[in-house]
mmCIF file of C-alpha atoms in Angstrom:
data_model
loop_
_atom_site.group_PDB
_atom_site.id
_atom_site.type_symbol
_atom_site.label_atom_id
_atom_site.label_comp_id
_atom_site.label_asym_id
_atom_site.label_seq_id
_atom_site.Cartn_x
_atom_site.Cartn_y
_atom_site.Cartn_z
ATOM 1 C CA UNK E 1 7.249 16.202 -5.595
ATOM 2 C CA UNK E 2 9.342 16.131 -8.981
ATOM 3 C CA UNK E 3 11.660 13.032 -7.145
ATOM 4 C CA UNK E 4 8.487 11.272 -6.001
ATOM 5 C CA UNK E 5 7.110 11.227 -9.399
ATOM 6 C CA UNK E 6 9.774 9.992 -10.811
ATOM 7 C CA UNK E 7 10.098 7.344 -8.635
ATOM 8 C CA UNK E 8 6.623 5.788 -9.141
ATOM 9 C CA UNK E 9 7.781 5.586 -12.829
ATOM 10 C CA UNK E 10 10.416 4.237 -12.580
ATOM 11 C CA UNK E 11 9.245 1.704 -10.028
ATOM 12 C CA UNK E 12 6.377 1.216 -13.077
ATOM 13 C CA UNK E 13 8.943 1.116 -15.852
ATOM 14 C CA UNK E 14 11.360 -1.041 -13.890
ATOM 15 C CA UNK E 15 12.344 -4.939 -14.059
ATOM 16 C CA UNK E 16 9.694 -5.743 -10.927
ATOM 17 C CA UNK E 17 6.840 -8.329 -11.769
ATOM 18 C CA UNK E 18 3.499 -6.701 -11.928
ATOM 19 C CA UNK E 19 2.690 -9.749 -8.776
ATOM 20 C CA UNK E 20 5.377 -8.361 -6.669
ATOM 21 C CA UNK E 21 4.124 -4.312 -7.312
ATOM 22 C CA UNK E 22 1.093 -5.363 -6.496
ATOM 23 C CA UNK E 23 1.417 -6.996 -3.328
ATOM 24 C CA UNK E 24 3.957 -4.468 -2.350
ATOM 25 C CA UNK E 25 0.818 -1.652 -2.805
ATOM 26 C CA UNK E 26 -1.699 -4.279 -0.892
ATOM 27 C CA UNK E 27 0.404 -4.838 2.501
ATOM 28 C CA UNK E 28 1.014 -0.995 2.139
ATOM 29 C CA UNK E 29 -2.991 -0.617 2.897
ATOM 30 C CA UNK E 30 -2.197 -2.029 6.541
ATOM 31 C CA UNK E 31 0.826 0.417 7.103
ATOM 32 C CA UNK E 32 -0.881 3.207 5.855
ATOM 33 C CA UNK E 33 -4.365 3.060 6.929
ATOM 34 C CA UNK E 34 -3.860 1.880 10.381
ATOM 35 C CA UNK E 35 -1.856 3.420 13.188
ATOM 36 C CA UNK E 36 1.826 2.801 12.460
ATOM 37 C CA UNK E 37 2.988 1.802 15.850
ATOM 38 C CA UNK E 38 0.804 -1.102 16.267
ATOM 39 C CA UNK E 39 1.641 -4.715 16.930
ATOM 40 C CA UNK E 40 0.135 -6.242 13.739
ATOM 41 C CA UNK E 41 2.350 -3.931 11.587
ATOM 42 C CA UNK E 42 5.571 -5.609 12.670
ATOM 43 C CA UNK E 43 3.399 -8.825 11.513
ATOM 44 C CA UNK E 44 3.230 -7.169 8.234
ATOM 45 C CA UNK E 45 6.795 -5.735 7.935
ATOM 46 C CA UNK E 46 7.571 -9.780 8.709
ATOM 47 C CA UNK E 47 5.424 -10.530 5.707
ATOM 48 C CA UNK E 48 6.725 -7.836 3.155
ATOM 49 C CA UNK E 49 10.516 -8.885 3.887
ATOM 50 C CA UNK E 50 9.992 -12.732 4.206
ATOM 51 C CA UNK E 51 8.156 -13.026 0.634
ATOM 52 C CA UNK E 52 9.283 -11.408 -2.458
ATOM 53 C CA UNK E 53 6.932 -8.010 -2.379
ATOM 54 C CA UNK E 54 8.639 -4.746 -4.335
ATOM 55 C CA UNK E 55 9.896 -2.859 -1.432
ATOM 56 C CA UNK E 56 9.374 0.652 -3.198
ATOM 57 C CA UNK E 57 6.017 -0.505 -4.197
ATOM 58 C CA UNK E 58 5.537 -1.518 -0.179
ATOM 59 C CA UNK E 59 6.914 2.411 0.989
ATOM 60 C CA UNK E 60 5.698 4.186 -2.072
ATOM 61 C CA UNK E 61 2.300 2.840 -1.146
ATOM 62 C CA UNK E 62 2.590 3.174 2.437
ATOM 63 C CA UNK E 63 2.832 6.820 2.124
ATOM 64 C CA UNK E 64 -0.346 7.510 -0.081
ATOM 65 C CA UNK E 65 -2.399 5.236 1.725
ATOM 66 C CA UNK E 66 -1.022 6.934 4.923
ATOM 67 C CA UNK E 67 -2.390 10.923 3.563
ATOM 68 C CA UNK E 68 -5.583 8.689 2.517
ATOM 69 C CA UNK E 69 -6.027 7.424 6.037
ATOM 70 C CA UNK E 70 -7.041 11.389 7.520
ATOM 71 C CA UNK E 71 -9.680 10.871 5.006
ATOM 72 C CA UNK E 72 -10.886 7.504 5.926
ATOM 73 C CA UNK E 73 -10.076 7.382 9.409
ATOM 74 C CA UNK E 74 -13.860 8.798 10.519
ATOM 75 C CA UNK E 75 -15.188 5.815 8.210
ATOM 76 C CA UNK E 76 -12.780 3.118 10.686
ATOM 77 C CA UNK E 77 -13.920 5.031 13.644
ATOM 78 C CA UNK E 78 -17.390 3.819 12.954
ATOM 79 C CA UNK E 79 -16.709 0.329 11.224
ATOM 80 C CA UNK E 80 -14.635 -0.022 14.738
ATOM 81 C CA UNK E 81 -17.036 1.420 17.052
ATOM 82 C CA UNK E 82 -19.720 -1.138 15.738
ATOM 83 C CA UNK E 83 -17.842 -4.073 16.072
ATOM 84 C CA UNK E 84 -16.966 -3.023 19.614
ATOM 85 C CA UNK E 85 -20.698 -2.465 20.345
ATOM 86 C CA UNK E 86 -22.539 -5.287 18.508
ATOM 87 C CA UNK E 87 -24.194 -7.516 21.164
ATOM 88 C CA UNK E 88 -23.448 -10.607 19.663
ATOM 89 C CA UNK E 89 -19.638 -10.221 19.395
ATOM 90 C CA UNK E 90 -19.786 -8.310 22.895
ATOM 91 C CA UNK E 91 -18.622 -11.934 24.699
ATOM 92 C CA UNK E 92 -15.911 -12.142 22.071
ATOM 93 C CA UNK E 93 -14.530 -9.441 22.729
ATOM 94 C CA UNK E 94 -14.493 -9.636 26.578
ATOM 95 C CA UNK E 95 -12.864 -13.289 26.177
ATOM 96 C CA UNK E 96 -10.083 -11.798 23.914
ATOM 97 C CA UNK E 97 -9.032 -8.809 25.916
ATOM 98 C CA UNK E 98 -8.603 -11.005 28.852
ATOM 99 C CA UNK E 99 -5.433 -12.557 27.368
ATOM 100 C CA UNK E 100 -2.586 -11.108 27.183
ATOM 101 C CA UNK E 101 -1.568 -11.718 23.581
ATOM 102 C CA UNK E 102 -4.488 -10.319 22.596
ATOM 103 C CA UNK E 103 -4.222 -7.139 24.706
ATOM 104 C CA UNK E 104 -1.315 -6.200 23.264
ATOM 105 C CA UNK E 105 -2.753 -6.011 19.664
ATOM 106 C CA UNK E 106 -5.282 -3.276 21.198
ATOM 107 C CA UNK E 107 -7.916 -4.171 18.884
ATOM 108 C CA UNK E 108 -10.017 -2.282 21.971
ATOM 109 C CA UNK E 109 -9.642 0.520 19.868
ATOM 110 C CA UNK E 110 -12.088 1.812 17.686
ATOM 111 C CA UNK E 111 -9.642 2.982 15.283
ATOM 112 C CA UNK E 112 -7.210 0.362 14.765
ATOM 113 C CA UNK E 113 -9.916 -1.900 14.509
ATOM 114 C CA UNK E 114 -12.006 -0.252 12.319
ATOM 115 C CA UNK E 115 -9.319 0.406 9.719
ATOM 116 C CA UNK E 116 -7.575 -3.268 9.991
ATOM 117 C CA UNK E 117 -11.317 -4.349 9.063
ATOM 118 C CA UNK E 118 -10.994 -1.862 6.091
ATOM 119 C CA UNK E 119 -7.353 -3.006 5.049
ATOM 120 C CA UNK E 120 -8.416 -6.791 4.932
ATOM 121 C CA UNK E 121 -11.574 -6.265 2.916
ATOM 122 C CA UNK E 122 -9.545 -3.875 0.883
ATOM 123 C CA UNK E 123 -6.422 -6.177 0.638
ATOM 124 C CA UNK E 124 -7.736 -8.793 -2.213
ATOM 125 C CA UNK E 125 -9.113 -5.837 -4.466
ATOM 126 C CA UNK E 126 -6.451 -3.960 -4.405
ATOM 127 C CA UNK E 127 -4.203 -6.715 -5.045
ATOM 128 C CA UNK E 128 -6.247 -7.162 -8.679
ATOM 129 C CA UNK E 129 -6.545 -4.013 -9.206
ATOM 130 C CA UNK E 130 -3.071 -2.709 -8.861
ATOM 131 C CA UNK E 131 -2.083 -5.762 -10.988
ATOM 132 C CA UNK E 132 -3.850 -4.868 -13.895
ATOM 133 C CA UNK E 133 -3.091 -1.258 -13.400
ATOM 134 C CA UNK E 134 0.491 -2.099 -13.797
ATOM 135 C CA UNK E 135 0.153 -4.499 -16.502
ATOM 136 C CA UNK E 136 -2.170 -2.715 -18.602
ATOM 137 C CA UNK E 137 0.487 0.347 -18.293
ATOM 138 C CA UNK E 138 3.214 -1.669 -19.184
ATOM 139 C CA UNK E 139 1.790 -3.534 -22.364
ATOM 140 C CA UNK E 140 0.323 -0.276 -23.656
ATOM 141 C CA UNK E 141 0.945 3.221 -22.368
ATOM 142 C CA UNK E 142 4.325 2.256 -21.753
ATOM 143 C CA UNK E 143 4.990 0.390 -25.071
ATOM 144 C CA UNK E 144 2.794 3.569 -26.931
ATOM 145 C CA UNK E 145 4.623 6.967 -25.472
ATOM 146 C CA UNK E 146 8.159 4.658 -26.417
ATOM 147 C CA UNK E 147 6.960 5.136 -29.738
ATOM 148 C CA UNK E 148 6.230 8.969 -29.584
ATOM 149 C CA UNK E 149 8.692 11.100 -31.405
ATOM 150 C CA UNK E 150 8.653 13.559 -28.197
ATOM 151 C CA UNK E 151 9.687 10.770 -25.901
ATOM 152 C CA UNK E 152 12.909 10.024 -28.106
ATOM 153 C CA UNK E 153 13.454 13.552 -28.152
ATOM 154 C CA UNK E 154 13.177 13.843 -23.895
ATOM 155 C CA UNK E 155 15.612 10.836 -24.042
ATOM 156 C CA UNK E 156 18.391 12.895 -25.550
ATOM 157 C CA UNK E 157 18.501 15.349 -23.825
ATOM 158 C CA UNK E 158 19.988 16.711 -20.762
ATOM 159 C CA UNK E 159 16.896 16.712 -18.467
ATOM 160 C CA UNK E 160 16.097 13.351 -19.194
ATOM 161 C CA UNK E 161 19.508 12.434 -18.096
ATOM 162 C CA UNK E 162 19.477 14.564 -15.277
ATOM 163 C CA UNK E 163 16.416 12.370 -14.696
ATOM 164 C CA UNK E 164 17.979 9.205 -14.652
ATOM 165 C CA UNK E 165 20.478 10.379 -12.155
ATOM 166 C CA UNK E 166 18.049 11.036 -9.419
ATOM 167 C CA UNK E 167 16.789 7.455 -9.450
ATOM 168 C CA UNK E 168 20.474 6.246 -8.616
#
């Protein structure tokens, strides 16, 4: 718990533009809220390592949105179930199952459909909103506890450099 918290302030405090943390957290709604071993998520791991996206913002993400999926997954269930069921899309559906391609995305599931619905509404929001998050921090929490006489004393000593070690 200690290592993980470290590591998302580090990845916070570190070199990585608040663009790249941010899109890093947004694709990580996909591999955390859907099923992992589904076809579209080797679509996004294409994504993730083909542009520049922070890679611990991508995995740190990927496992928070993954405990907040056992939460959310009854909400896909339904989004999914009523996009199966809805008359009018009914013939869409049919059409697209009978190719192949489309098969093997199994988007016949309630589930994964439901929650890839959720991550691409979610995707654009999050994107904003983790961007300000991150520069907000950075121009002034970040800038403010620097200042803080405590901080330059946790900077001398040993556990801070014991600290510093673990994100090596």
């Amino acid at each position: 718990m200690f290592n993980f918290v470290g590591k998302f302030f580090k990845l916070l405090n570190g070199d990585a533009s608040p663009g790249q943390i941010a899109l890093g957290f947004s694709f990580a709604l996909f591999i955390g809220l859907t099923p992992f071993f589904s076809l579209h998520n080797l679509i996004i791991f294409f994504f993730v390592f083909a542009i520049r996206v922070n890679l611990g913002a991508f995995f740190l993400g990927s496992a928070v949105f993954a405990l907040l999926a056992f939460g959310i997954d009854p909400l896909s269930i339904k989004v999914g179930e009523y996009l199966l069921n809805d008359p009018d899309l009914l013939s869409m559906w049919t059409e697209l199952y009978q190719s192949d391609v489309w098969r093997a995305f199994k988007f016949n599931h309630t589930l994964l459909l439901g929650s890839v619905v959720i991550s691409i509404l979610l995707f654009i929001p999050m994107l904003f909103i983790s961007r300000f998050i991150v520069s907000t921090y950075r121009v002034r929490i970040m800038k403010w506890f620097e200042k803080l006489k405590i901080s330059k004393m946790l900077k001398a000593s040993k556990f801070y450099k014991y600290y510093e070690r673990l994100g090596e």
